[in-house]
Amino acid sequence: MKAWLTRYTQSFSFIGLIVAALFFSASVTPSLLPRHYVTQGVLSAFALAIGYSIGIASVWFWQFLGLSQPSDSLNRWSQRVTVVFTAMVFIVFLRQSTLWQNSIRELMEMPPVESAYPLRFFLIAVGLAAGIVAFTRVMILAGSKLADKLDRFLPPRISRAVSTAVIGVLLIFVANGVLARGLLNAADSFFSKADELIDEGIEQPTRTIACGSSDSLVLWESIGRRGKDFIAAAPTQEAIAKQTGADAMAPIRVYVGMRTEQTMEARAALALAELKRVGGFDRSVLIVATPTGTGWLDPGAVDTLEYLHHGDTAMVTTQYSYLPSWITILVDPSRAKRSAKALFDCIYDHWKTLPKDNRPRLYLHGLSLGCFGGETAADVLTIFEDPGQGCVWSGPPFPSAQWAALVQSRNPDSPQWLPTFRDQAIIRFTAQKNALDNGKRWSSIRNVYIQHASDPMVWFSPDLAWHRPDWLNNPRGPDVSPELRWYPIVTFLQIAFDLPMATTVPIGYGHNYSSSSYIDAWIAVTEPNGWDKPESIQQLKAHFADRE
């Protein structure tokens, strides 16, 4: 056993271990969100494994080029210096890990942690990384054995290439065709079942004009959990009037779930029919909303609009997925676009037939994947022919092409996390602090993007692996740690691991958008009557802050 252990430890590449240690050290530095030690351990394991692979690949490439090897004395001296330097970096970074985590928590108004548990995440990382390396070695050994068999029939180099290709294809098939599909099916089944779970406190609405009532075209049983929450949580006429001190109406909400109809087009057509039935086109404001991947619409966005307009609103949406946005965006992001397009086309085609002086103002809204799908629902020809009045988008995810083009074309004196676009007449961006009321002239079409500098759904990108992002330039966002540094590959891993945790931080940070930001955005875009006094707006913000 001792002899085997000695051979095993000696089988590791010195350069590979050094690079792995440096990658591990970089992985414990802060990213956009605080991390639990288990998450940190898994993240650091991948950093270790990738760092080790890069190290041994560098050695192989050096030898492949036939470059001279250092003398034995120089090699021993350089190894000692390298070990000392790497050990110092390793120890210092581990000791700093708690301070780095608390640097993020302080910005997000979270209580500090006494420890980031460096020993725990170190052991998790080493154990998992060892497993990854062992699996890789088994695959290499299998490829070598296959190549030896092929040497009987093929030249050595060709047999090596063929064996590598066979093992690679086999791994891709297993990973993508078996593991990934199995995990996706399991997730889809889990979240589909979760969508069927109903809070016992939610009862079928009794008002005739309520979606899901006994008079509704939409069966209450088919709507799903998120849809029922959305419909049942609508504020009453009395609640709005009490808060605003003015006459109010009961807002209209229409929601068609995935189980209600089989196709996106059928769901959109039913949503239009229901919207007509309940008088949605008789309201002053009509919102075509695209929900998140789970079918959720943020109450902070929906309720605030209804209070600002004293209930004289209608909002319509259709569900297209059960999965969380970060999963949907990786496996089938086109769902959101196709669903948003089908719904908008249906609603818009009817809306444009109405007299211009006797129809509601038309707006679009979406959070997260809802923004990704909704921002391209109206094409350029639609905008020119008979445009709606604007949009409010929040948390635009990184694949959002229209958002990315706007940010890329921002005015050069504006930061990436809070850009300004041309003269700001049509499009404006804002974050926690209201940046919309800047004295600039608005056009008749108004579009607002709400985005946090700490939102990984917004700032993740594959090119983080090799390119330092502009959002790390000064001035940084107020919720981004000054200790965050860019490291090739490692920063990509860090932000990728932030994605599933994007909503685990307090409201107003990460992927959690506050009602205060929505109030500012809706006021800027929809210009509601009766909100000229700042104290009235502050009272409304305080009312919703108490609910968050």
Coordinates of C-alpha atoms in Angstrom, one line a residue:
M1 CA 0.0 0.0 0.0
K2 CA 2.8 2.4 0.9
A3 CA 4.7 1.6 -2.3
W4 CA 1.5 2.2 -4.3
L5 CA 0.8 5.5 -2.5
T6 CA 4.4 6.6 -3.2
R7 CA 4.1 5.8 -6.9
Y8 CA 0.7 7.5 -7.1
T9 CA 2.0 10.8 -5.5
Q10 CA 5.1 10.7 -7.8
S11 CA 2.8 10.4 -10.8
F12 CA 1.6 14.0 -10.5
S13 CA 3.3 16.7 -12.5
F14 CA 5.1 19.3 -10.5
I15 CA 4.2 22.1 -12.9
G16 CA 0.6 20.8 -13.0
L17 CA 0.4 21.0 -9.2
I18 CA 1.8 24.5 -9.0
V19 CA -0.7 25.8 -11.6
A20 CA -3.5 24.0 -9.9
A21 CA -2.6 25.6 -6.5
L22 CA -2.5 29.1 -8.1
F23 CA -5.9 28.4 -9.7
F24 CA -7.3 27.2 -6.4
S25 CA -6.0 30.4 -4.7
A26 CA -7.6 32.6 -7.3
S27 CA -10.9 30.7 -6.9
V28 CA -11.3 31.8 -3.3
T29 CA -11.2 35.5 -4.2
P30 CA -14.6 37.3 -4.2
S31 CA -17.0 37.3 -7.2
L32 CA -20.4 39.0 -7.5
L33 CA -22.2 37.1 -4.7
P34 CA -21.3 35.5 -1.3
R35 CA -20.7 31.8 -1.4
H36 CA -21.4 28.9 1.0
Y37 CA -18.4 26.8 1.7
V38 CA -19.9 23.8 -0.1
T39 CA -20.3 25.9 -3.3
Q40 CA -16.8 27.2 -2.8
G41 CA -15.4 23.7 -2.5
V42 CA -17.0 22.5 -5.7
L43 CA -15.9 25.7 -7.5
S44 CA -12.3 25.3 -6.3
A45 CA -12.3 21.6 -7.3
F46 CA -13.0 22.6 -10.9
A47 CA -10.3 25.3 -10.7
L48 CA -7.8 22.8 -9.3
A49 CA -8.6 20.2 -12.0
I50 CA -8.5 22.8 -14.9
G51 CA -5.3 24.3 -13.5
Y52 CA -3.6 20.9 -13.3
S53 CA -4.7 20.1 -16.8
I54 CA -3.2 23.4 -18.1
G55 CA 0.0 22.7 -16.2
I56 CA 0.6 19.3 -17.7
A57 CA -0.5 20.6 -21.2
S58 CA 2.1 23.3 -20.9
V59 CA 4.8 20.7 -20.1
W60 CA 3.7 18.6 -23.0
F61 CA 3.8 21.5 -25.4
W62 CA 7.3 22.6 -24.2
Q63 CA 8.5 19.1 -24.9
F64 CA 6.7 18.9 -28.2
L65 CA 8.5 22.0 -29.3
G66 CA 11.8 20.4 -28.4
L67 CA 12.9 23.3 -26.2
S68 CA 15.9 22.8 -23.9
Q69 CA 15.4 21.5 -20.4
P70 CA 17.0 23.4 -17.4
S71 CA 20.0 21.9 -15.7
D72 CA 19.4 19.7 -12.6
S73 CA 20.8 22.4 -10.2
L74 CA 18.7 25.1 -11.8
N75 CA 15.7 22.9 -11.8
R76 CA 16.1 22.1 -8.1
W77 CA 16.6 25.8 -7.2
S78 CA 13.6 26.9 -9.3
Q79 CA 11.4 24.2 -7.8
R80 CA 12.2 25.3 -4.2
V81 CA 11.5 29.0 -5.0
T82 CA 8.3 28.1 -6.8
V83 CA 7.1 25.9 -3.9
V84 CA 7.8 28.7 -1.4
F85 CA 6.1 31.3 -3.5
T86 CA 3.0 29.2 -4.2
A87 CA 2.7 28.1 -0.6
M88 CA 2.8 31.7 0.5
V89 CA 0.1 32.7 -2.0
F90 CA -2.0 29.6 -1.0
I91 CA -1.9 30.3 2.7
V92 CA -2.5 34.1 2.4
F93 CA -5.5 33.6 0.1
L94 CA -7.0 31.0 2.4
R95 CA -6.6 33.3 5.4
Q96 CA -8.2 36.2 3.4
S97 CA -11.2 34.1 2.3
T98 CA -13.4 35.2 5.2
L99 CA -12.6 38.9 4.7
W100 CA -13.3 38.6 1.0
Q101 CA -16.7 37.0 1.6
N102 CA -17.6 39.6 4.1
S103 CA -16.6 42.4 1.7
I104 CA -19.5 41.3 -0.5
R105 CA -21.9 40.7 2.4
E106 CA -21.3 44.2 3.7
L107 CA -22.2 45.8 0.4
M108 CA -25.4 43.8 0.3
E109 CA -26.4 44.6 3.9
M110 CA -25.9 41.0 5.0
P111 CA -24.5 40.1 8.4
P112 CA -20.9 39.1 8.3
V113 CA -19.8 35.5 8.8
E114 CA -17.3 34.5 11.4
S115 CA -15.5 32.1 9.0
A116 CA -15.6 31.1 5.4
Y117 CA -14.5 27.6 6.6
P118 CA -11.4 27.4 4.5
L119 CA -10.5 23.9 5.8
R120 CA -13.9 22.5 4.9
F121 CA -13.9 23.9 1.3
F122 CA -10.3 22.9 0.9
L123 CA -11.0 19.3 1.7
I124 CA -14.1 19.3 -0.6
A125 CA -12.1 20.8 -3.4
V126 CA -9.2 18.3 -3.1
G127 CA -11.4 15.3 -2.8
L128 CA -13.6 16.3 -5.8
A129 CA -10.6 17.4 -7.9
A130 CA -8.8 14.1 -7.2
G131 CA -11.9 12.3 -8.5
I132 CA -12.0 14.4 -11.7
V133 CA -8.2 13.8 -12.3
A134 CA -8.7 10.0 -11.6
F135 CA -11.6 9.9 -14.1
T136 CA -9.5 11.7 -16.7
R137 CA -6.6 9.3 -16.2
V138 CA -9.0 6.3 -16.7
M139 CA -10.2 7.9 -20.0
I140 CA -6.6 8.5 -21.1
L141 CA -5.7 4.9 -20.2
A142 CA -8.7 3.6 -22.2
G143 CA -7.7 5.7 -25.1
S144 CA -4.1 4.3 -24.9
K145 CA -5.4 0.7 -24.8
L146 CA -7.6 1.3 -27.8
A147 CA -4.7 2.9 -29.7
D148 CA -2.6 -0.2 -29.0
K149 CA -5.3 -2.4 -30.5
L150 CA -5.5 -0.1 -33.5
D151 CA -1.7 -0.1 -34.0
R152 CA -2.1 -3.6 -35.6
F153 CA -4.1 -2.1 -38.5
L154 CA -3.2 1.6 -38.6
P155 CA -0.1 3.8 -38.4
P156 CA 0.7 4.9 -34.8
R157 CA -0.3 8.6 -35.2
I158 CA -3.5 7.7 -37.0
S159 CA -4.4 5.1 -34.3
R160 CA -3.8 7.7 -31.6
A161 CA -6.0 10.2 -33.4
V162 CA -8.8 7.7 -33.9
S163 CA -8.7 6.5 -30.3
T164 CA -8.8 10.0 -29.0
A165 CA -11.8 10.8 -31.3
V166 CA -13.7 7.6 -30.2
I167 CA -13.2 8.3 -26.5
G168 CA -14.2 12.0 -27.0
V169 CA -17.4 11.1 -28.9
L170 CA -18.2 8.5 -26.2
L171 CA -17.8 11.1 -23.4
I172 CA -19.9 13.6 -25.3
F173 CA -22.6 11.1 -25.9
V174 CA -22.6 10.0 -22.2
A175 CA -22.4 13.6 -20.9
N176 CA -24.9 15.1 -23.2
G177 CA -27.1 12.3 -24.3
V178 CA -27.4 10.5 -20.9
L179 CA -26.3 12.6 -18.0
A180 CA -27.5 16.0 -19.2
R181 CA -30.7 14.7 -20.6
G182 CA -31.4 12.7 -17.5
L183 CA -30.8 15.6 -15.2
L184 CA -32.9 17.9 -17.5
N185 CA -35.8 15.4 -17.5
A186 CA -35.5 15.1 -13.7
A187 CA -35.5 18.8 -13.3
D188 CA -38.5 19.2 -15.7
S189 CA -40.4 16.5 -13.8
F190 CA -39.6 18.1 -10.4
F191 CA -40.6 21.7 -11.4
S192 CA -43.6 20.4 -13.3
K193 CA -44.8 18.7 -10.1
A194 CA -44.0 21.9 -8.1
D195 CA -46.1 23.9 -10.5
E196 CA -49.1 21.7 -9.6
L197 CA -48.7 22.3 -5.9
I198 CA -51.2 24.9 -4.7
D199 CA -51.2 27.0 -1.6
E200 CA -54.3 25.9 0.4
G201 CA -55.0 29.5 1.2
I202 CA -55.5 30.3 -2.5
E203 CA -59.2 30.1 -3.5
Q204 CA -60.7 30.3 -7.0
P205 CA -61.8 33.9 -7.7
T206 CA -65.5 34.6 -7.7
R207 CA -65.6 37.9 -9.5
T208 CA -67.0 37.5 -13.0
I209 CA -64.2 39.5 -14.6
A210 CA -61.5 37.5 -12.8
C211 CA -59.4 35.1 -14.9
G212 CA -59.9 31.6 -13.6
S213 CA -63.4 32.3 -12.2
S214 CA -66.4 30.0 -13.1
D215 CA -67.2 32.4 -15.9
S216 CA -63.7 32.5 -17.2
L217 CA -62.5 31.0 -20.5
V218 CA -59.4 29.8 -18.6
L219 CA -60.0 26.8 -16.3
W220 CA -58.8 27.5 -12.8
E221 CA -57.4 23.9 -12.4
S222 CA -55.2 24.3 -15.5
I223 CA -53.4 27.6 -14.6
G224 CA -50.6 26.2 -12.3
R225 CA -49.1 27.5 -9.1
R226 CA -47.4 30.6 -10.4
G227 CA -50.5 31.6 -12.3
K228 CA -52.8 31.1 -9.4
D229 CA -50.4 33.2 -7.2
F230 CA -50.4 35.9 -9.8
I231 CA -54.2 36.1 -10.1
A232 CA -55.1 35.7 -6.4
A233 CA -52.5 38.2 -5.3
A234 CA -54.1 41.1 -7.3
P235 CA -54.8 44.1 -5.0
T236 CA -58.4 45.0 -4.4
Q237 CA -60.0 48.2 -5.4
E238 CA -60.3 49.1 -1.7
A239 CA -56.6 48.4 -0.9
I240 CA -55.5 50.6 -3.8
A241 CA -57.8 53.4 -2.8
K242 CA -56.8 53.3 0.8
Q243 CA -53.1 53.6 0.0
T244 CA -53.4 56.2 -2.7
G245 CA -56.2 58.2 -1.3
A246 CA -58.0 58.4 -4.6
D247 CA -60.7 56.5 -6.5
A248 CA -59.6 53.2 -7.8
M249 CA -60.5 50.2 -9.8
A250 CA -59.8 46.5 -9.5
P251 CA -56.9 45.7 -11.8
I252 CA -57.3 43.1 -14.5
R253 CA -54.8 40.1 -14.6
V254 CA -55.0 37.4 -17.3
Y255 CA -52.7 34.3 -17.1
V256 CA -52.8 31.2 -19.3
G257 CA -50.7 28.3 -18.0
M258 CA -48.9 25.6 -19.9
R259 CA -51.5 23.0 -19.1
T260 CA -54.3 25.2 -20.3
E261 CA -53.4 24.7 -24.0
Q262 CA -50.8 22.6 -25.7
T263 CA -49.2 25.1 -28.0
M264 CA -47.9 28.7 -27.6
E265 CA -50.2 30.0 -30.3
A266 CA -53.3 28.4 -28.7
R267 CA -52.3 29.9 -25.3
A268 CA -51.9 33.3 -26.9
A269 CA -55.3 33.1 -28.6
L270 CA -57.0 32.1 -25.4
A271 CA -55.3 34.9 -23.5
L272 CA -56.6 37.4 -26.1
A273 CA -60.1 36.0 -25.9
E274 CA -60.0 36.2 -22.1
L275 CA -58.6 39.7 -22.2
K276 CA -61.5 40.8 -24.4
R277 CA -64.0 39.0 -22.1
V278 CA -62.9 40.9 -18.9
G279 CA -62.6 44.3 -20.6
G280 CA -58.8 44.6 -20.7
F281 CA -58.9 46.8 -23.8
D282 CA -61.2 49.3 -22.0
R283 CA -58.4 50.1 -19.4
S284 CA -56.0 53.0 -19.7
V285 CA -52.9 50.9 -19.5
L286 CA -52.3 47.4 -21.1
I287 CA -49.1 45.4 -20.3
V288 CA -48.1 42.4 -22.3
A289 CA -45.8 40.6 -19.9
T290 CA -43.4 37.7 -20.3
P291 CA -42.8 35.7 -17.1
T292 CA -39.6 34.1 -15.9
G293 CA -38.7 30.5 -16.7
T294 CA -40.9 29.2 -13.9
G295 CA -43.9 31.3 -15.0
W296 CA -43.4 33.8 -12.2
L297 CA -44.1 37.5 -12.4
D298 CA -42.5 39.7 -9.8
P299 CA -45.1 41.3 -7.5
G300 CA -42.8 44.2 -7.0
A301 CA -43.2 45.0 -10.7
V302 CA -46.9 44.1 -11.1
D303 CA -48.4 45.6 -8.0
T304 CA -46.5 48.9 -8.2
L305 CA -47.9 49.6 -11.7
E306 CA -51.4 48.9 -10.5
Y307 CA -51.1 51.2 -7.6
L308 CA -49.6 54.0 -9.6
H309 CA -52.5 53.9 -12.1
H310 CA -55.2 53.4 -9.4
G311 CA -56.0 49.9 -10.8
D312 CA -56.9 51.2 -14.3
T313 CA -54.7 48.5 -15.8
A314 CA -54.7 45.2 -17.5
M315 CA -51.8 42.7 -17.6
V316 CA -51.8 39.6 -19.8
T317 CA -49.2 36.8 -19.9
T318 CA -48.7 33.1 -20.9
Q319 CA -46.5 30.5 -19.4
Y320 CA -43.9 28.7 -21.5
S321 CA -41.8 26.7 -19.0
Y322 CA -41.6 25.2 -15.5
L323 CA -37.8 25.5 -15.2
P324 CA -35.9 28.3 -13.5
S325 CA -34.6 30.9 -15.8
W326 CA -30.9 29.9 -15.4
I327 CA -31.7 26.3 -16.5
T328 CA -34.1 27.3 -19.3
I329 CA -31.6 29.8 -20.7
L330 CA -29.0 27.0 -21.0
V331 CA -31.2 24.3 -22.5
D332 CA -33.9 26.0 -24.6
P333 CA -33.9 29.9 -24.4
S334 CA -35.9 30.1 -27.6
R335 CA -39.0 29.1 -25.7
A336 CA -39.2 32.5 -24.1
K337 CA -38.8 34.3 -27.5
R338 CA -41.4 32.2 -29.3
S339 CA -43.9 32.5 -26.5
A340 CA -43.5 36.3 -26.2
K341 CA -43.7 36.7 -29.9
A342 CA -46.9 34.6 -30.2
L343 CA -48.6 36.5 -27.3
F344 CA -47.5 40.0 -28.5
D345 CA -48.6 39.3 -32.1
C346 CA -52.1 38.2 -30.9
I347 CA -52.6 41.2 -28.6
Y348 CA -51.1 43.7 -30.9
D349 CA -53.0 42.6 -34.0
H350 CA -56.3 43.3 -32.1
W351 CA -55.0 46.5 -30.4
K352 CA -54.0 48.2 -33.6
T353 CA -57.5 47.8 -35.0
L354 CA -58.9 49.9 -32.2
P355 CA -59.4 53.7 -32.6
K356 CA -56.1 55.4 -31.5
D357 CA -58.0 57.8 -29.2
N358 CA -60.0 55.0 -27.6
R359 CA -57.6 52.2 -26.8
P360 CA -55.2 51.5 -23.9
R361 CA -51.6 52.6 -23.9
L362 CA -49.5 49.5 -24.7
Y363 CA -46.4 48.4 -22.9
L364 CA -44.1 45.4 -22.6
H365 CA -42.6 44.0 -19.5
G366 CA -40.3 41.1 -18.5
L367 CA -37.9 40.1 -15.8
S368 CA -34.9 37.8 -16.4
L369 CA -35.8 35.3 -19.1
G370 CA -39.0 37.3 -19.6
C371 CA -36.8 40.2 -20.7
F372 CA -34.8 38.0 -23.0
G373 CA -38.0 36.7 -24.7
G374 CA -40.0 39.9 -24.6
E375 CA -37.5 42.5 -25.9
T376 CA -37.6 41.1 -29.5
A377 CA -41.4 40.4 -29.5
A378 CA -42.1 43.6 -31.4
D379 CA -40.0 43.9 -34.6
V380 CA -38.7 47.1 -36.1
L381 CA -41.6 47.4 -38.7
T382 CA -44.1 47.2 -35.8
I383 CA -42.4 50.1 -34.0
F384 CA -42.6 52.3 -37.1
E385 CA -46.0 51.3 -38.3
D386 CA -48.0 51.7 -35.1
P387 CA -45.8 51.6 -32.0
G388 CA -46.7 50.9 -28.4
Q389 CA -45.6 53.3 -25.7
G390 CA -42.7 51.6 -24.2
C391 CA -41.2 48.8 -22.1
V392 CA -39.8 48.1 -18.6
W393 CA -37.2 45.4 -18.5
S394 CA -35.4 44.1 -15.5
G395 CA -32.4 41.7 -15.0
P396 CA -31.7 41.3 -18.7
P397 CA -29.9 37.9 -19.0
F398 CA -26.5 37.8 -20.8
P399 CA -27.8 36.2 -24.1
S400 CA -30.2 39.2 -24.6
A401 CA -29.1 40.3 -28.0
Q402 CA -30.9 43.7 -28.1
W403 CA -29.7 44.6 -24.6
A404 CA -26.1 43.6 -25.4
A405 CA -26.1 45.7 -28.6
L406 CA -27.3 48.7 -26.7
V407 CA -24.7 48.3 -23.9
Q408 CA -22.0 47.7 -26.5
S409 CA -23.0 51.0 -28.3
R410 CA -23.2 53.0 -25.1
N411 CA -21.8 56.5 -24.8
P412 CA -18.0 56.1 -24.1
D413 CA -18.1 58.1 -20.9
S414 CA -20.7 55.8 -19.2
P415 CA -19.8 52.5 -17.4
Q416 CA -21.0 49.2 -18.6
W417 CA -23.1 48.5 -15.5
L418 CA -25.0 51.9 -15.9
P419 CA -24.7 52.9 -19.6
T420 CA -26.2 55.9 -21.3
F421 CA -27.4 55.4 -24.9
R422 CA -27.1 58.4 -27.3
D423 CA -29.4 61.3 -26.1
Q424 CA -31.4 59.0 -23.7
A425 CA -34.7 60.0 -25.4
I426 CA -35.8 56.5 -26.0
I427 CA -33.7 54.1 -23.9
R428 CA -32.4 54.6 -20.3
F429 CA -30.8 52.4 -17.8
T430 CA -31.0 52.4 -14.0
A431 CA -29.9 50.5 -10.9
Q432 CA -30.6 50.7 -7.2
K433 CA -30.3 54.5 -7.3
N434 CA -32.7 56.1 -9.7
A435 CA -30.8 57.3 -12.8
L436 CA -33.9 58.0 -14.9
D437 CA -34.9 61.5 -13.7
N438 CA -31.9 63.2 -15.2
G439 CA -33.5 66.2 -16.8
K440 CA -33.1 64.8 -20.3
R441 CA -36.0 64.9 -22.8
W442 CA -38.1 61.7 -23.3
S443 CA -39.6 60.8 -26.6
S444 CA -43.1 59.4 -27.0
I445 CA -41.7 55.8 -26.8
R446 CA -39.9 55.1 -23.5
N447 CA -37.8 52.0 -22.7
V448 CA -36.1 51.3 -19.3
Y449 CA -33.7 48.6 -18.3
I450 CA -33.2 47.9 -14.6
Q451 CA -29.9 46.1 -13.9
H452 CA -27.7 45.5 -10.9
A453 CA -24.0 45.5 -11.1
S454 CA -24.0 42.4 -8.9
D455 CA -26.4 40.4 -11.0
P456 CA -24.6 37.3 -12.5
M457 CA -27.5 36.6 -14.8
V458 CA -26.7 40.0 -16.5
W459 CA -22.9 39.9 -16.4
F460 CA -22.0 36.2 -17.0
S461 CA -20.5 35.6 -20.4
P462 CA -18.4 32.8 -22.0
D463 CA -15.6 35.4 -22.9
L464 CA -15.0 35.9 -19.1
A465 CA -12.6 33.0 -19.6
W466 CA -10.2 35.0 -21.6
H467 CA -11.4 38.7 -21.6
R468 CA -11.5 41.2 -18.7
P469 CA -15.0 42.7 -18.6
D470 CA -15.6 46.4 -18.8
W471 CA -17.9 46.2 -15.7
L472 CA -14.8 45.8 -13.6
N473 CA -13.5 49.1 -14.6
N474 CA -13.8 52.1 -12.3
P475 CA -16.2 53.4 -11.3
R476 CA -17.6 50.1 -10.3
G477 CA -21.2 49.4 -9.3
P478 CA -21.9 50.2 -5.6
D479 CA -22.7 46.5 -4.9
V480 CA -19.5 45.0 -6.4
S481 CA -16.6 44.3 -4.1
P482 CA -13.5 46.4 -4.7
E483 CA -11.6 43.1 -4.0
L484 CA -13.0 41.4 -7.1
R485 CA -10.2 40.8 -9.6
W486 CA -10.3 39.2 -13.0
Y487 CA -8.4 35.9 -13.5
P488 CA -8.4 34.0 -16.8
I489 CA -10.8 31.0 -16.6
V490 CA -11.2 31.3 -12.9
T491 CA -13.5 34.4 -13.0
F492 CA -15.6 32.6 -15.6
L493 CA -16.0 29.7 -13.2
Q494 CA -16.8 32.1 -10.3
I495 CA -19.6 33.9 -12.1
A496 CA -20.9 30.7 -13.6
F497 CA -21.3 29.3 -10.0
D498 CA -23.0 32.6 -9.0
L499 CA -25.8 31.9 -11.5
P500 CA -27.9 29.4 -9.4
M501 CA -27.4 31.7 -6.4
A502 CA -28.5 34.9 -8.1
T503 CA -31.7 35.2 -6.0
T504 CA -30.3 34.1 -2.6
V505 CA -29.2 37.6 -1.7
P506 CA -31.4 40.4 -0.3
I507 CA -33.9 42.4 -2.4
G508 CA -32.1 45.1 -4.3
Y509 CA -29.0 43.0 -5.1
G510 CA -28.1 40.2 -7.4
H511 CA -31.1 39.1 -9.4
N512 CA -33.6 40.4 -6.9
Y513 CA -35.1 43.7 -8.0
S514 CA -36.8 46.0 -5.6
S515 CA -40.3 47.6 -5.8
S516 CA -38.6 51.0 -5.4
S517 CA -36.7 50.5 -8.7
Y518 CA -39.9 49.4 -10.4
I519 CA -41.8 52.4 -9.2
D520 CA -39.1 54.7 -10.6
A521 CA -39.2 52.9 -13.9
W522 CA -43.0 52.8 -14.2
I523 CA -43.3 56.5 -13.4
A524 CA -40.7 57.3 -16.1
V525 CA -42.2 55.1 -18.7
T526 CA -46.0 55.4 -18.1
E527 CA -46.3 58.9 -16.6
P528 CA -49.2 58.0 -14.2
N529 CA -51.4 60.9 -13.1
G530 CA -51.4 62.2 -9.5
W531 CA -47.8 61.4 -8.6
D532 CA -46.2 64.9 -8.9
K533 CA -45.3 65.1 -5.2
P534 CA -42.1 63.3 -4.1
E535 CA -43.6 62.6 -0.7
S536 CA -46.4 60.6 -2.3
I537 CA -43.9 58.5 -4.2
Q538 CA -41.9 57.9 -1.0
Q539 CA -45.0 56.8 0.8
L540 CA -45.7 54.3 -1.9
K541 CA -42.1 53.0 -1.8
A542 CA -42.3 52.7 1.9
H543 CA -45.6 50.7 1.6
F544 CA -44.0 48.2 -0.7
A545 CA -40.7 48.1 1.2
D546 CA -42.6 46.8 4.2
R547 CA -43.9 43.9 2.1
E548 CA -40.5 42.8 0.8

